[in-house]
């Protein structure tokens, strides 16, 4: 059950939604011409679902209020009550026509997730894993001088990992590299942030700095060639490392000695070894070849505090200079040094992280297997909709285990024999799609929401109301029918009530037929001249002419005004049949004679002299030649009288036959008025071969007042589409409000 009362809600001045009985049929439809109520009503429902306040965007001072009842749920609001507390509801969901910006809702993401047991296991593992990572990050923050948010990203970039990498990938890479770690003592006296901050990196990239480093290394290698201890293959770092190994293995304590390559020098102790190495380094560093370049490097490192710190490091540790030739390699060695200095050995951390990784991957595989129902949404979209892209879900496990939205990618394809394809993200794809294709993409995201609701409704979570506002607007016919298929699926889901709003009469009739909507749940909305909107049962759900007009006159017994009204309203229909089925459309054809009942003519029939029986005789061949047996009278007098009766009819019901008669009578009265004006001003008024109302208007225009011109221009605007129905397509006539046609008839009659 659904009913409501609305005042000053987004243009709805006053609107009562009649009781819709969803217990007999869980689907209902409202056909509403553009601008009457459709989007306004959908916006109110959207506000209710989100717990947002409703207003009137034009008349801002007006009090906006509504009271809505859906089964036992009641939603009440008034902008006059400042104390009103609104809460969102998941029982109402609105599918809007279209919006350029759309993402997955939080509710949908939470429902898409894997089952609770799997998620709980995952959360426990991730808590343990995260605890390990926090300890590591805390230590790395101290060792590097970086902030915690910087650390992970810097490691991923420096190790050359993919942007999507995580800590498990980092540990695998460190494990791969750490066996080849170089022990660099200068890293004990400096941090990552001192060696690789933005200011220092800017110096590293300067051409003068790079050339100075190259010159320094070249000169150093030259000096090492003839050194008695060092060489380009046995550098100061090798000498230092060897000294540590000699001490470690007590070589000199065993009375061993080292003879240098000069054939003279003999080393008897560790102190002699260190002194000999330092002496040779001092000798090398003080040579003009190196000292000149070294001074140049120091001069480049005086710009600011950050750069000055690098200068101090180089002065204290000249051995770092060759490493500055390859900054990327130095970054890796710096990270390996940091991981070697964690509170526990790296191998211990790696073992635990590996176990977590194995268990987490197992849960990912389990979660991915549970994604079948969401993959089915994508599969159904790909199957049903004709679009130039195929949808794929990339992060099935992540969106099931974490609070992440499904990461969709779109394979865009063109061509058949020489096919081209590219995989794009949503925002990149949007710029290449037509309006209809964008709407289809928008609908894909909506389908995930609807699937969530279907899942909850099927599980017995209560009654849900889905409002679809012109859901198929701008779609081609294949995609329009795909939408109808999906609406049918929704309508067949227990626990879901479906309210469809549309301004497209063809879509309205198709949905009514395909979804089997009960006649009592099919409505039409109209707005009167005061802005009051009303909704009534829509009678014309199938073939109006067959079921209403022909059914009422086929016996030829045209005895009263009601039957005469139906006969008159059938003229455009039978005139079309003559136009399409008969070869003769000349000046005396049946088509031309029927035209004399729609326009004021003298040939081949005089409109003002014709009788109702003359009209019957022209349409009777389509009704098995049944003879006229009713009450005959002058046609022109009859239509004016009946039109006045239709104008006086104050029922809210939409009556197409009334509208047709009013439209035809309005035009006949208009032409009669213009004929009088033309002849009264000494001109000849003759039948026009086409567009007679407009032709006579041009002729009469010089003699008309501005008010008369405005009325006749309105006739020219409204009545042609209303009268000349094109093969059963009477949507323009439905869209025109009753009061608009009645008001126009009264204006013309007043001329």
PDB file of N, CA, C and O in Angstrom, residues 115-181:
ATOM      1  N   UNK A 115      30.955 -13.327   3.043  1.00  0.00           N
ATOM      2  CA  UNK A 115      30.185 -13.725   4.218  1.00  0.00           C
ATOM      3  C   UNK A 115      30.930 -13.355   5.499  1.00  0.00           C
ATOM      4  O   UNK A 115      32.142 -13.147   5.522  1.00  0.00           O
ATOM      5  N   UNK A 116      30.188 -13.289   6.586  1.00  0.00           N
ATOM      6  CA  UNK A 116      30.719 -12.756   7.840  1.00  0.00           C
ATOM      7  C   UNK A 116      31.884 -13.586   8.373  1.00  0.00           C
ATOM      8  O   UNK A 116      32.875 -13.045   8.880  1.00  0.00           O
ATOM      9  N   UNK A 117      31.818 -14.914   8.237  1.00  0.00           N
ATOM     10  CA  UNK A 117      32.890 -15.773   8.756  1.00  0.00           C
ATOM     11  C   UNK A 117      34.204 -15.491   8.045  1.00  0.00           C
ATOM     12  O   UNK A 117      35.257 -15.328   8.675  1.00  0.00           O
ATOM     13  N   UNK A 118      34.134 -15.417   6.724  1.00  0.00           N
ATOM     14  CA  UNK A 118      35.342 -15.142   5.939  1.00  0.00           C
ATOM     15  C   UNK A 118      35.904 -13.768   6.270  1.00  0.00           C
ATOM     16  O   UNK A 118      37.113 -13.599   6.425  1.00  0.00           O
ATOM     17  N   UNK A 119      35.013 -12.782   6.384  1.00  0.00           N
ATOM     18  CA  UNK A 119      35.480 -11.432   6.705  1.00  0.00           C
ATOM     19  C   UNK A 119      36.089 -11.376   8.097  1.00  0.00           C
ATOM     20  O   UNK A 119      37.090 -10.684   8.309  1.00  0.00           O
ATOM     21  N   UNK A 120      35.517 -12.102   9.063  1.00  0.00           N
ATOM     22  CA  UNK A 120      36.065 -12.101  10.420  1.00  0.00           C
ATOM     23  C   UNK A 120      37.467 -12.709  10.445  1.00  0.00           C
ATOM     24  O   UNK A 120      38.374 -12.189  11.100  1.00  0.00           O
ATOM     25  N   UNK A 121      37.645 -13.826   9.747  1.00  0.00           N
ATOM     26  CA  UNK A 121      38.970 -14.440   9.668  1.00  0.00           C
ATOM     27  C   UNK A 121      39.963 -13.464   9.036  1.00  0.00           C
ATOM     28  O   UNK A 121      41.110 -13.334   9.492  1.00  0.00           O
ATOM     29  N   UNK A 122      39.500 -12.814   7.996  1.00  0.00           N
ATOM     30  CA  UNK A 122      40.364 -11.848   7.312  1.00  0.00           C
ATOM     31  C   UNK A 122      40.736 -10.696   8.249  1.00  0.00           C
ATOM     32  O   UNK A 122      41.904 -10.283   8.306  1.00  0.00           O
ATOM     33  N   UNK A 123      39.754 -10.195   8.993  1.00  0.00           N
ATOM     34  CA  UNK A 123      40.011  -9.061   9.886  1.00  0.00           C
ATOM     35  C   UNK A 123      40.993  -9.427  10.998  1.00  0.00           C
ATOM     36  O   UNK A 123      41.839  -8.617  11.379  1.00  0.00           O
ATOM     37  N   UNK A 124      40.895 -10.664  11.529  1.00  0.00           N
ATOM     38  CA  UNK A 124      41.824 -11.105  12.572  1.00  0.00           C
ATOM     39  C   UNK A 124      43.243 -11.164  12.017  1.00  0.00           C
ATOM     40  O   UNK A 124      44.206 -10.664  12.626  1.00  0.00           O
ATOM     41  N   UNK A 125      43.388 -11.781  10.849  1.00  0.00           N
ATOM     42  CA  UNK A 125      44.707 -11.875  10.223  1.00  0.00           C
ATOM     43  C   UNK A 125      45.280 -10.496   9.926  1.00  0.00           C
ATOM     44  O   UNK A 125      46.463 -10.224  10.169  1.00  0.00           O
ATOM     45  N   UNK A 126      44.406  -9.610   9.389  1.00  0.00           N
ATOM     46  CA  UNK A 126      44.878  -8.278   9.027  1.00  0.00           C
ATOM     47  C   UNK A 126      45.267  -7.477  10.264  1.00  0.00           C
ATOM     48  O   UNK A 126      46.188  -6.653  10.214  1.00  0.00           O
ATOM     49  N   UNK A 127      44.611  -7.728  11.393  1.00  0.00           N
ATOM     50  CA  UNK A 127      44.974  -7.036  12.634  1.00  0.00           C
ATOM     51  C   UNK A 127      46.369  -7.464  13.083  1.00  0.00           C
ATOM     52  O   UNK A 127      47.199  -6.638  13.486  1.00  0.00           O
ATOM     53  N   UNK A 128      46.633  -8.782  12.995  1.00  0.00           N
ATOM     54  CA  UNK A 128      47.958  -9.277  13.353  1.00  0.00           C
ATOM     55  C   UNK A 128      49.012  -8.764  12.378  1.00  0.00           C
ATOM     56  O   UNK A 128      50.098  -8.322  12.782  1.00  0.00           O
ATOM     57  N   UNK A 129      48.687  -8.841  11.126  1.00  0.00           N
ATOM     58  CA  UNK A 129      49.602  -8.370  10.081  1.00  0.00           C
ATOM     59  C   UNK A 129      49.886  -6.874  10.259  1.00  0.00           C
ATOM     60  O   UNK A 129      51.040  -6.430  10.207  1.00  0.00           O
ATOM     61  N   UNK A 130      48.834  -6.100  10.505  1.00  0.00           N
ATOM     62  CA  UNK A 130      48.986  -4.651  10.667  1.00  0.00           C
ATOM     63  C   UNK A 130      49.821  -4.317  11.896  1.00  0.00           C
ATOM     64  O   UNK A 130      50.568  -3.336  11.901  1.00  0.00           O
ATOM     65  N   UNK A 131      49.696  -5.158  12.955  1.00  0.00           N
ATOM     66  CA  UNK A 131      50.506  -4.939  14.150  1.00  0.00           C
ATOM     67  C   UNK A 131      51.994  -5.061  13.838  1.00  0.00           C
ATOM     68  O   UNK A 131      52.816  -4.256  14.307  1.00  0.00           O
ATOM     69  N   UNK A 132      52.341  -6.083  13.066  1.00  0.00           N
ATOM     70  CA  UNK A 132      53.741  -6.247  12.649  1.00  0.00           C
ATOM     71  C   UNK A 132      54.198  -5.037  11.835  1.00  0.00           C
ATOM     72  O   UNK A 132      55.292  -4.502  12.045  1.00  0.00           O
ATOM     73  N   UNK A 133      53.357  -4.623  10.907  1.00  0.00           N
ATOM     74  CA  UNK A 133      53.728  -3.516  10.021  1.00  0.00           C
ATOM     75  C   UNK A 133      53.905  -2.229  10.808  1.00  0.00           C
ATOM     76  O   UNK A 133      54.815  -1.433  10.536  1.00  0.00           O
ATOM     77  N   UNK A 134      53.051  -1.997  11.819  1.00  0.00           N
ATOM     78  CA  UNK A 134      53.174  -0.780  12.630  1.00  0.00           C
ATOM     79  C   UNK A 134      54.524  -0.731  13.346  1.00  0.00           C
ATOM     80  O   UNK A 134      55.172   0.316  13.432  1.00  0.00           O
ATOM     81  N   UNK A 135      54.942  -1.876  13.887  1.00  0.00           N
ATOM     82  CA  UNK A 135      56.254  -1.929  14.544  1.00  0.00           C
ATOM     83  C   UNK A 135      57.373  -1.606  13.562  1.00  0.00           C
ATOM     84  O   UNK A 135      58.303  -0.850  13.873  1.00  0.00           O
ATOM     85  N   UNK A 136      57.271  -2.184  12.389  1.00  0.00           N
ATOM     86  CA  UNK A 136      58.297  -1.955  11.362  1.00  0.00           C
ATOM     87  C   UNK A 136      58.300  -0.495  10.934  1.00  0.00           C
ATOM     88  O   UNK A 136      59.357   0.132  10.796  1.00  0.00           O
ATOM     89  N   UNK A 137      57.115   0.079  10.739  1.00  0.00           N
ATOM     90  CA  UNK A 137      57.032   1.485  10.328  1.00  0.00           C
ATOM     91  C   UNK A 137      57.600   2.409  11.400  1.00  0.00           C
ATOM     92  O   UNK A 137      58.277   3.399  11.083  1.00  0.00           O
ATOM     93  N   UNK A 138      57.319   2.093  12.663  1.00  0.00           N
ATOM     94  CA  UNK A 138      57.848   2.928  13.758  1.00  0.00           C
ATOM     95  C   UNK A 138      59.374   2.931  13.735  1.00  0.00           C
ATOM     96  O   UNK A 138      60.013   3.981  13.902  1.00  0.00           O
ATOM     97  N   UNK A 139      59.965   1.746  13.535  1.00  0.00           N
ATOM     98  CA  UNK A 139      61.427   1.650  13.497  1.00  0.00           C
ATOM     99  C   UNK A 139      61.988   2.350  12.260  1.00  0.00           C
ATOM    100  O   UNK A 139      62.991   3.088  12.347  1.00  0.00           O
ATOM    101  N   UNK A 140      61.346   2.157  11.110  1.00  0.00           N
ATOM    102  CA  UNK A 140      61.816   2.786   9.877  1.00  0.00           C
ATOM    103  C   UNK A 140      61.697   4.306   9.962  1.00  0.00           C
ATOM    104  O   UNK A 140      62.521   5.026   9.387  1.00  0.00           O
ATOM    105  N   UNK A 141      60.675   4.779  10.661  1.00  0.00           N
ATOM    106  CA  UNK A 141      60.530   6.228  10.828  1.00  0.00           C
ATOM    107  C   UNK A 141      61.747   6.796  11.557  1.00  0.00           C
ATOM    108  O   UNK A 141      62.288   7.852  11.190  1.00  0.00           O
ATOM    109  N   UNK A 142      62.207   6.088  12.581  1.00  0.00           N
ATOM    110  CA  UNK A 142      63.391   6.538  13.329  1.00  0.00           C
ATOM    111  C   UNK A 142      64.656   6.444  12.471  1.00  0.00           C
ATOM    112  O   UNK A 142      65.497   7.350  12.481  1.00  0.00           O
ATOM    113  N   UNK A 143      64.774   5.351  11.728  1.00  0.00           N
ATOM    114  CA  UNK A 143      65.986   5.119  10.936  1.00  0.00           C
ATOM    115  C   UNK A 143      66.097   6.046   9.732  1.00  0.00           C
ATOM    116  O   UNK A 143      67.200   6.413   9.324  1.00  0.00           O
ATOM    117  N   UNK A 144      64.952   6.428   9.143  1.00  0.00           N
ATOM    118  CA  UNK A 144      64.972   7.173   7.880  1.00  0.00           C
ATOM    119  C   UNK A 144      64.748   8.662   8.032  1.00  0.00           C
ATOM    120  O   UNK A 144      65.114   9.437   7.148  1.00  0.00           O
ATOM    121  N   UNK A 145      64.074   9.069   9.122  1.00  0.00           N
ATOM    122  CA  UNK A 145      63.711  10.477   9.253  1.00  0.00           C
ATOM    123  C   UNK A 145      62.476  10.847   8.454  1.00  0.00           C
ATOM    124  O   UNK A 145      62.111  12.024   8.367  1.00  0.00           O
ATOM    125  N   UNK A 146      61.810   9.837   7.870  1.00  0.00           N
ATOM    126  CA  UNK A 146      60.573  10.074   7.115  1.00  0.00           C
ATOM    127  C   UNK A 146      59.373   9.989   8.051  1.00  0.00           C
ATOM    128  O   UNK A 146      59.456   9.438   9.153  1.00  0.00           O
ATOM    129  N   UNK A 147      58.221  10.519   7.598  1.00  0.00           N
ATOM    130  CA  UNK A 147      56.974  10.326   8.340  1.00  0.00           C
ATOM    131  C   UNK A 147      56.399   8.964   7.976  1.00  0.00           C
ATOM    132  O   UNK A 147      56.690   8.414   6.903  1.00  0.00           O
ATOM    133  N   UNK A 148      55.562   8.408   8.843  1.00  0.00           N
ATOM    134  CA  UNK A 148      54.988   7.083   8.569  1.00  0.00           C
ATOM    135  C   UNK A 148      54.196   7.027   7.260  1.00  0.00           C
ATOM    136  O   UNK A 148      54.319   6.062   6.506  1.00  0.00           O
ATOM    137  N   UNK A 149      53.386   8.061   6.945  1.00  0.00           N
ATOM    138  CA  UNK A 149      52.655   7.998   5.672  1.00  0.00           C
ATOM    139  C   UNK A 149      53.570   7.989   4.442  1.00  0.00           C
ATOM    140  O   UNK A 149      53.157   7.535   3.374  1.00  0.00           O
ATOM    141  N   UNK A 150      54.805   8.485   4.586  1.00  0.00           N
ATOM    142  CA  UNK A 150      55.717   8.550   3.443  1.00  0.00           C
ATOM    143  C   UNK A 150      56.412   7.222   3.177  1.00  0.00           C
ATOM    144  O   UNK A 150      56.785   6.933   2.036  1.00  0.00           O
ATOM    145  N   UNK A 151      56.602   6.427   4.216  1.00  0.00           N
ATOM    146  CA  UNK A 151      57.519   5.288   4.131  1.00  0.00           C
ATOM    147  C   UNK A 151      57.124   4.281   3.060  1.00  0.00           C
ATOM    148  O   UNK A 151      57.936   3.930   2.185  1.00  0.00           O
ATOM    149  N   UNK A 152      55.892   3.803   3.092  1.00  0.00           N
ATOM    150  CA  UNK A 152      55.469   2.752   2.164  1.00  0.00           C
ATOM    151  C   UNK A 152      55.605   3.196   0.710  1.00  0.00           C
ATOM    152  O   UNK A 152      56.150   2.460  -0.126  1.00  0.00           O
ATOM    153  N   UNK A 153      55.157   4.401   0.421  1.00  0.00           N
ATOM    154  CA  UNK A 153      55.221   4.896  -0.951  1.00  0.00           C
ATOM    155  C   UNK A 153      56.646   5.057  -1.438  1.00  0.00           C
ATOM    156  O   UNK A 153      56.961   4.745  -2.601  1.00  0.00           O
ATOM    157  N   UNK A 154      57.548   5.538  -0.550  1.00  0.00           N
ATOM    158  CA  UNK A 154      58.952   5.709  -0.931  1.00  0.00           C
ATOM    159  C   UNK A 154      59.594   4.357  -1.237  1.00  0.00           C
ATOM    160  O   UNK A 154      60.335   4.206  -2.216  1.00  0.00           O
ATOM    161  N   UNK A 155      59.317   3.363  -0.396  1.00  0.00           N
ATOM    162  CA  UNK A 155      59.903   2.033  -0.613  1.00  0.00           C
ATOM    163  C   UNK A 155      59.441   1.454  -1.943  1.00  0.00           C
ATOM    164  O   UNK A 155      60.247   0.947  -2.735  1.00  0.00           O
ATOM    165  N   UNK A 156      58.126   1.535  -2.206  1.00  0.00           N
ATOM    166  CA  UNK A 156      57.570   0.983  -3.448  1.00  0.00           C
ATOM    167  C   UNK A 156      58.216   1.645  -4.659  1.00  0.00           C
ATOM    168  O   UNK A 156      58.618   0.970  -5.621  1.00  0.00           O
ATOM    169  N   UNK A 157      58.344   2.979  -4.609  1.00  0.00           N
ATOM    170  CA  UNK A 157      58.932   3.696  -5.742  1.00  0.00           C
ATOM    171  C   UNK A 157      60.412   3.358  -5.903  1.00  0.00           C
ATOM    172  O   UNK A 157      60.887   3.091  -7.018  1.00  0.00           O
ATOM    173  N   UNK A 158      61.175   3.333  -4.790  1.00  0.00           N
ATOM    174  CA  UNK A 158      62.621   3.117  -4.866  1.00  0.00           C
ATOM    175  C   UNK A 158      62.975   1.695  -5.276  1.00  0.00           C
ATOM    176  O   UNK A 158      64.002   1.475  -5.928  1.00  0.00           O
ATOM    177  N   UNK A 159      62.144   0.733  -4.891  1.00  0.00           N
ATOM    178  CA  UNK A 159      62.421  -0.661  -5.263  1.00  0.00           C
ATOM    179  C   UNK A 159      61.876  -1.012  -6.639  1.00  0.00           C
ATOM    180  O   UNK A 159      62.035  -2.146  -7.101  1.00  0.00           O
ATOM    181  N   UNK A 160      61.213  -0.036  -7.287  1.00  0.00           N
ATOM    182  CA  UNK A 160      60.695  -0.270  -8.634  1.00  0.00           C
ATOM    183  C   UNK A 160      59.493  -1.181  -8.674  1.00  0.00           C
ATOM    184  O   UNK A 160      59.260  -1.865  -9.688  1.00  0.00           O
ATOM    185  N   UNK A 161      58.691  -1.202  -7.587  1.00  0.00           N
ATOM    186  CA  UNK A 161      57.491  -2.042  -7.544  1.00  0.00           C
ATOM    187  C   UNK A 161      56.317  -1.339  -8.206  1.00  0.00           C
ATOM    188  O   UNK A 161      56.322  -0.120  -8.394  1.00  0.00           O
ATOM    189  N   UNK A 162      55.291  -2.118  -8.523  1.00  0.00           N
ATOM    190  CA  UNK A 162      54.076  -1.564  -9.120  1.00  0.00           C
ATOM    191  C   UNK A 162      53.352  -0.687  -8.098  1.00  0.00           C
ATOM    192  O   UNK A 162      53.416  -0.936  -6.889  1.00  0.00           O
ATOM    193  N   UNK A 163      52.623   0.329  -8.602  1.00  0.00           N
ATOM    194  CA  UNK A 163      51.921   1.267  -7.710  1.00  0.00           C
ATOM    195  C   UNK A 163      50.896   0.584  -6.809  1.00  0.00           C
ATOM    196  O   UNK A 163      50.536   1.099  -5.752  1.00  0.00           O
ATOM    197  N   UNK A 164      50.385  -0.560  -7.245  1.00  0.00           N
ATOM    198  CA  UNK A 164      49.362  -1.273  -6.467  1.00  0.00           C
ATOM    199  C   UNK A 164      49.977  -2.222  -5.433  1.00  0.00           C
ATOM    200  O   UNK A 164      49.248  -2.944  -4.756  1.00  0.00           O
ATOM    201  N   UNK A 165      51.301  -2.240  -5.320  1.00  0.00           N
ATOM    202  CA  UNK A 165      51.981  -3.160  -4.400  1.00  0.00           C
ATOM    203  C   UNK A 165      51.636  -2.852  -2.948  1.00  0.00           C
ATOM    204  O   UNK A 165      51.299  -1.718  -2.596  1.00  0.00           O
ATOM    205  N   UNK A 166      51.759  -3.902  -2.111  1.00  0.00           N
ATOM    206  CA  UNK A 166      51.488  -3.745  -0.681  1.00  0.00           C
ATOM    207  C   UNK A 166      52.704  -4.220   0.098  1.00  0.00           C
ATOM    208  O   UNK A 166      53.737  -4.567  -0.472  1.00  0.00           O
ATOM    209  N   UNK A 167      52.576  -4.266   1.422  1.00  0.00           N
ATOM    210  CA  UNK A 167      53.709  -4.645   2.261  1.00  0.00           C
ATOM    211  C   UNK A 167      54.197  -6.058   1.963  1.00  0.00           C
ATOM    212  O   UNK A 167      55.390  -6.358   2.089  1.00  0.00           O
ATOM    213  N   UNK A 168      53.292  -6.950   1.596  1.00  0.00           N
ATOM    214  CA  UNK A 168      53.730  -8.308   1.251  1.00  0.00           C
ATOM    215  C   UNK A 168      54.683  -8.278   0.060  1.00  0.00           C
ATOM    216  O   UNK A 168      55.680  -9.002   0.035  1.00  0.00           O
ATOM    217  N   UNK A 169      54.392  -7.447  -0.916  1.00  0.00           N
ATOM    218  CA  UNK A 169      55.271  -7.318  -2.090  1.00  0.00           C
ATOM    219  C   UNK A 169      56.612  -6.702  -1.689  1.00  0.00           C
ATOM    220  O   UNK A 169      57.670  -7.085  -2.211  1.00  0.00           O
ATOM    221  N   UNK A 170      56.570  -5.740  -0.771  1.00  0.00           N
ATOM    222  CA  UNK A 170      57.805  -5.090  -0.303  1.00  0.00           C
ATOM    223  C   UNK A 170      58.718  -6.114   0.368  1.00  0.00           C
ATOM    224  O   UNK A 170      59.928  -6.179   0.092  1.00  0.00           O
ATOM    225  N   UNK A 171      58.146  -6.952   1.229  1.00  0.00           N
ATOM    226  CA  UNK A 171      58.968  -7.935   1.928  1.00  0.00           C
ATOM    227  C   UNK A 171      59.550  -8.972   0.974  1.00  0.00           C
ATOM    228  O   UNK A 171      60.687  -9.432   1.165  1.00  0.00           O
ATOM    229  N   UNK A 172      58.783  -9.357  -0.029  1.00  0.00           N
ATOM    230  CA  UNK A 172      59.314 -10.295  -1.022  1.00  0.00           C
ATOM    231  C   UNK A 172      60.510  -9.690  -1.747  1.00  0.00           C
ATOM    232  O   UNK A 172      61.521 -10.362  -1.983  1.00  0.00           O
ATOM    233  N   UNK A 173      60.414  -8.425  -2.081  1.00  0.00           N
ATOM    234  CA  UNK A 173      61.500  -7.759  -2.811  1.00  0.00           C
ATOM    235  C   UNK A 173      62.728  -7.582  -1.922  1.00  0.00           C
ATOM    236  O   UNK A 173      63.874  -7.826  -2.362  1.00  0.00           O
ATOM    237  N   UNK A 174      62.524  -7.157  -0.682  1.00  0.00           N
ATOM    238  CA  UNK A 174      63.650  -6.997   0.247  1.00  0.00           C
ATOM    239  C   UNK A 174      64.334  -8.350   0.476  1.00  0.00           C
ATOM    240  O   UNK A 174      65.571  -8.454   0.493  1.00  0.00           O
ATOM    241  N   UNK A 175      63.539  -9.409   0.621  1.00  0.00           N
ATOM    242  CA  UNK A 175      64.077 -10.755   0.806  1.00  0.00           C
ATOM    243  C   UNK A 175      64.951 -11.156  -0.378  1.00  0.00           C
ATOM    244  O   UNK A 175      66.003 -11.804  -0.212  1.00  0.00           O
ATOM    245  N   UNK A 176      64.516 -10.767  -1.555  1.00  0.00           N
ATOM    246  CA  UNK A 176      65.263 -11.088  -2.776  1.00  0.00           C
ATOM    247  C   UNK A 176      66.603 -10.350  -2.835  1.00  0.00           C
ATOM    248  O   UNK A 176      67.605 -10.887  -3.334  1.00  0.00           O
ATOM    249  N   UNK A 177      66.646  -9.125  -2.304  1.00  0.00           N
ATOM    250  CA  UNK A 177      67.824  -8.261  -2.461  1.00  0.00           C
ATOM    251  C   UNK A 177      68.790  -8.288  -1.285  1.00  0.00           C
ATOM    252  O   UNK A 177      69.981  -7.986  -1.448  1.00  0.00           O
ATOM    253  N   UNK A 178      68.311  -8.642  -0.096  1.00  0.00           N
ATOM    254  CA  UNK A 178      69.103  -8.368   1.109  1.00  0.00           C
ATOM    255  C   UNK A 178      70.357  -9.235   1.214  1.00  0.00           C
ATOM    256  O   UNK A 178      71.337  -8.867   1.881  1.00  0.00           O
ATOM    257  N   UNK A 179      70.373 -10.372   0.555  1.00  0.00           N
ATOM    258  CA  UNK A 179      71.571 -11.213   0.588  1.00  0.00           C
ATOM    259  C   UNK A 179      72.754 -10.518  -0.078  1.00  0.00           C
ATOM    260  O   UNK A 179      73.913 -10.811   0.235  1.00  0.00           O
ATOM    261  N   UNK A 180      72.472  -9.620  -1.013  1.00  0.00           N
ATOM    262  CA  UNK A 180      73.535  -8.902  -1.719  1.00  0.00           C
ATOM    263  C   UNK A 180      73.731  -7.498  -1.154  1.00  0.00           C
ATOM    264  O   UNK A 180      74.283  -6.632  -1.830  1.00  0.00           O
ATOM    265  N   UNK A 181      73.282  -7.299   0.075  1.00  0.00           N
ATOM    266  CA  UNK A 181      73.445  -5.982   0.691  1.00  0.00           C
ATOM    267  C   UNK A 181      74.915  -5.664   0.902  1.00  0.00           C
ATOM    268  O   UNK A 181      75.696  -6.501   1.356  1.00  0.00           O
TER     269      UNK A 181
END
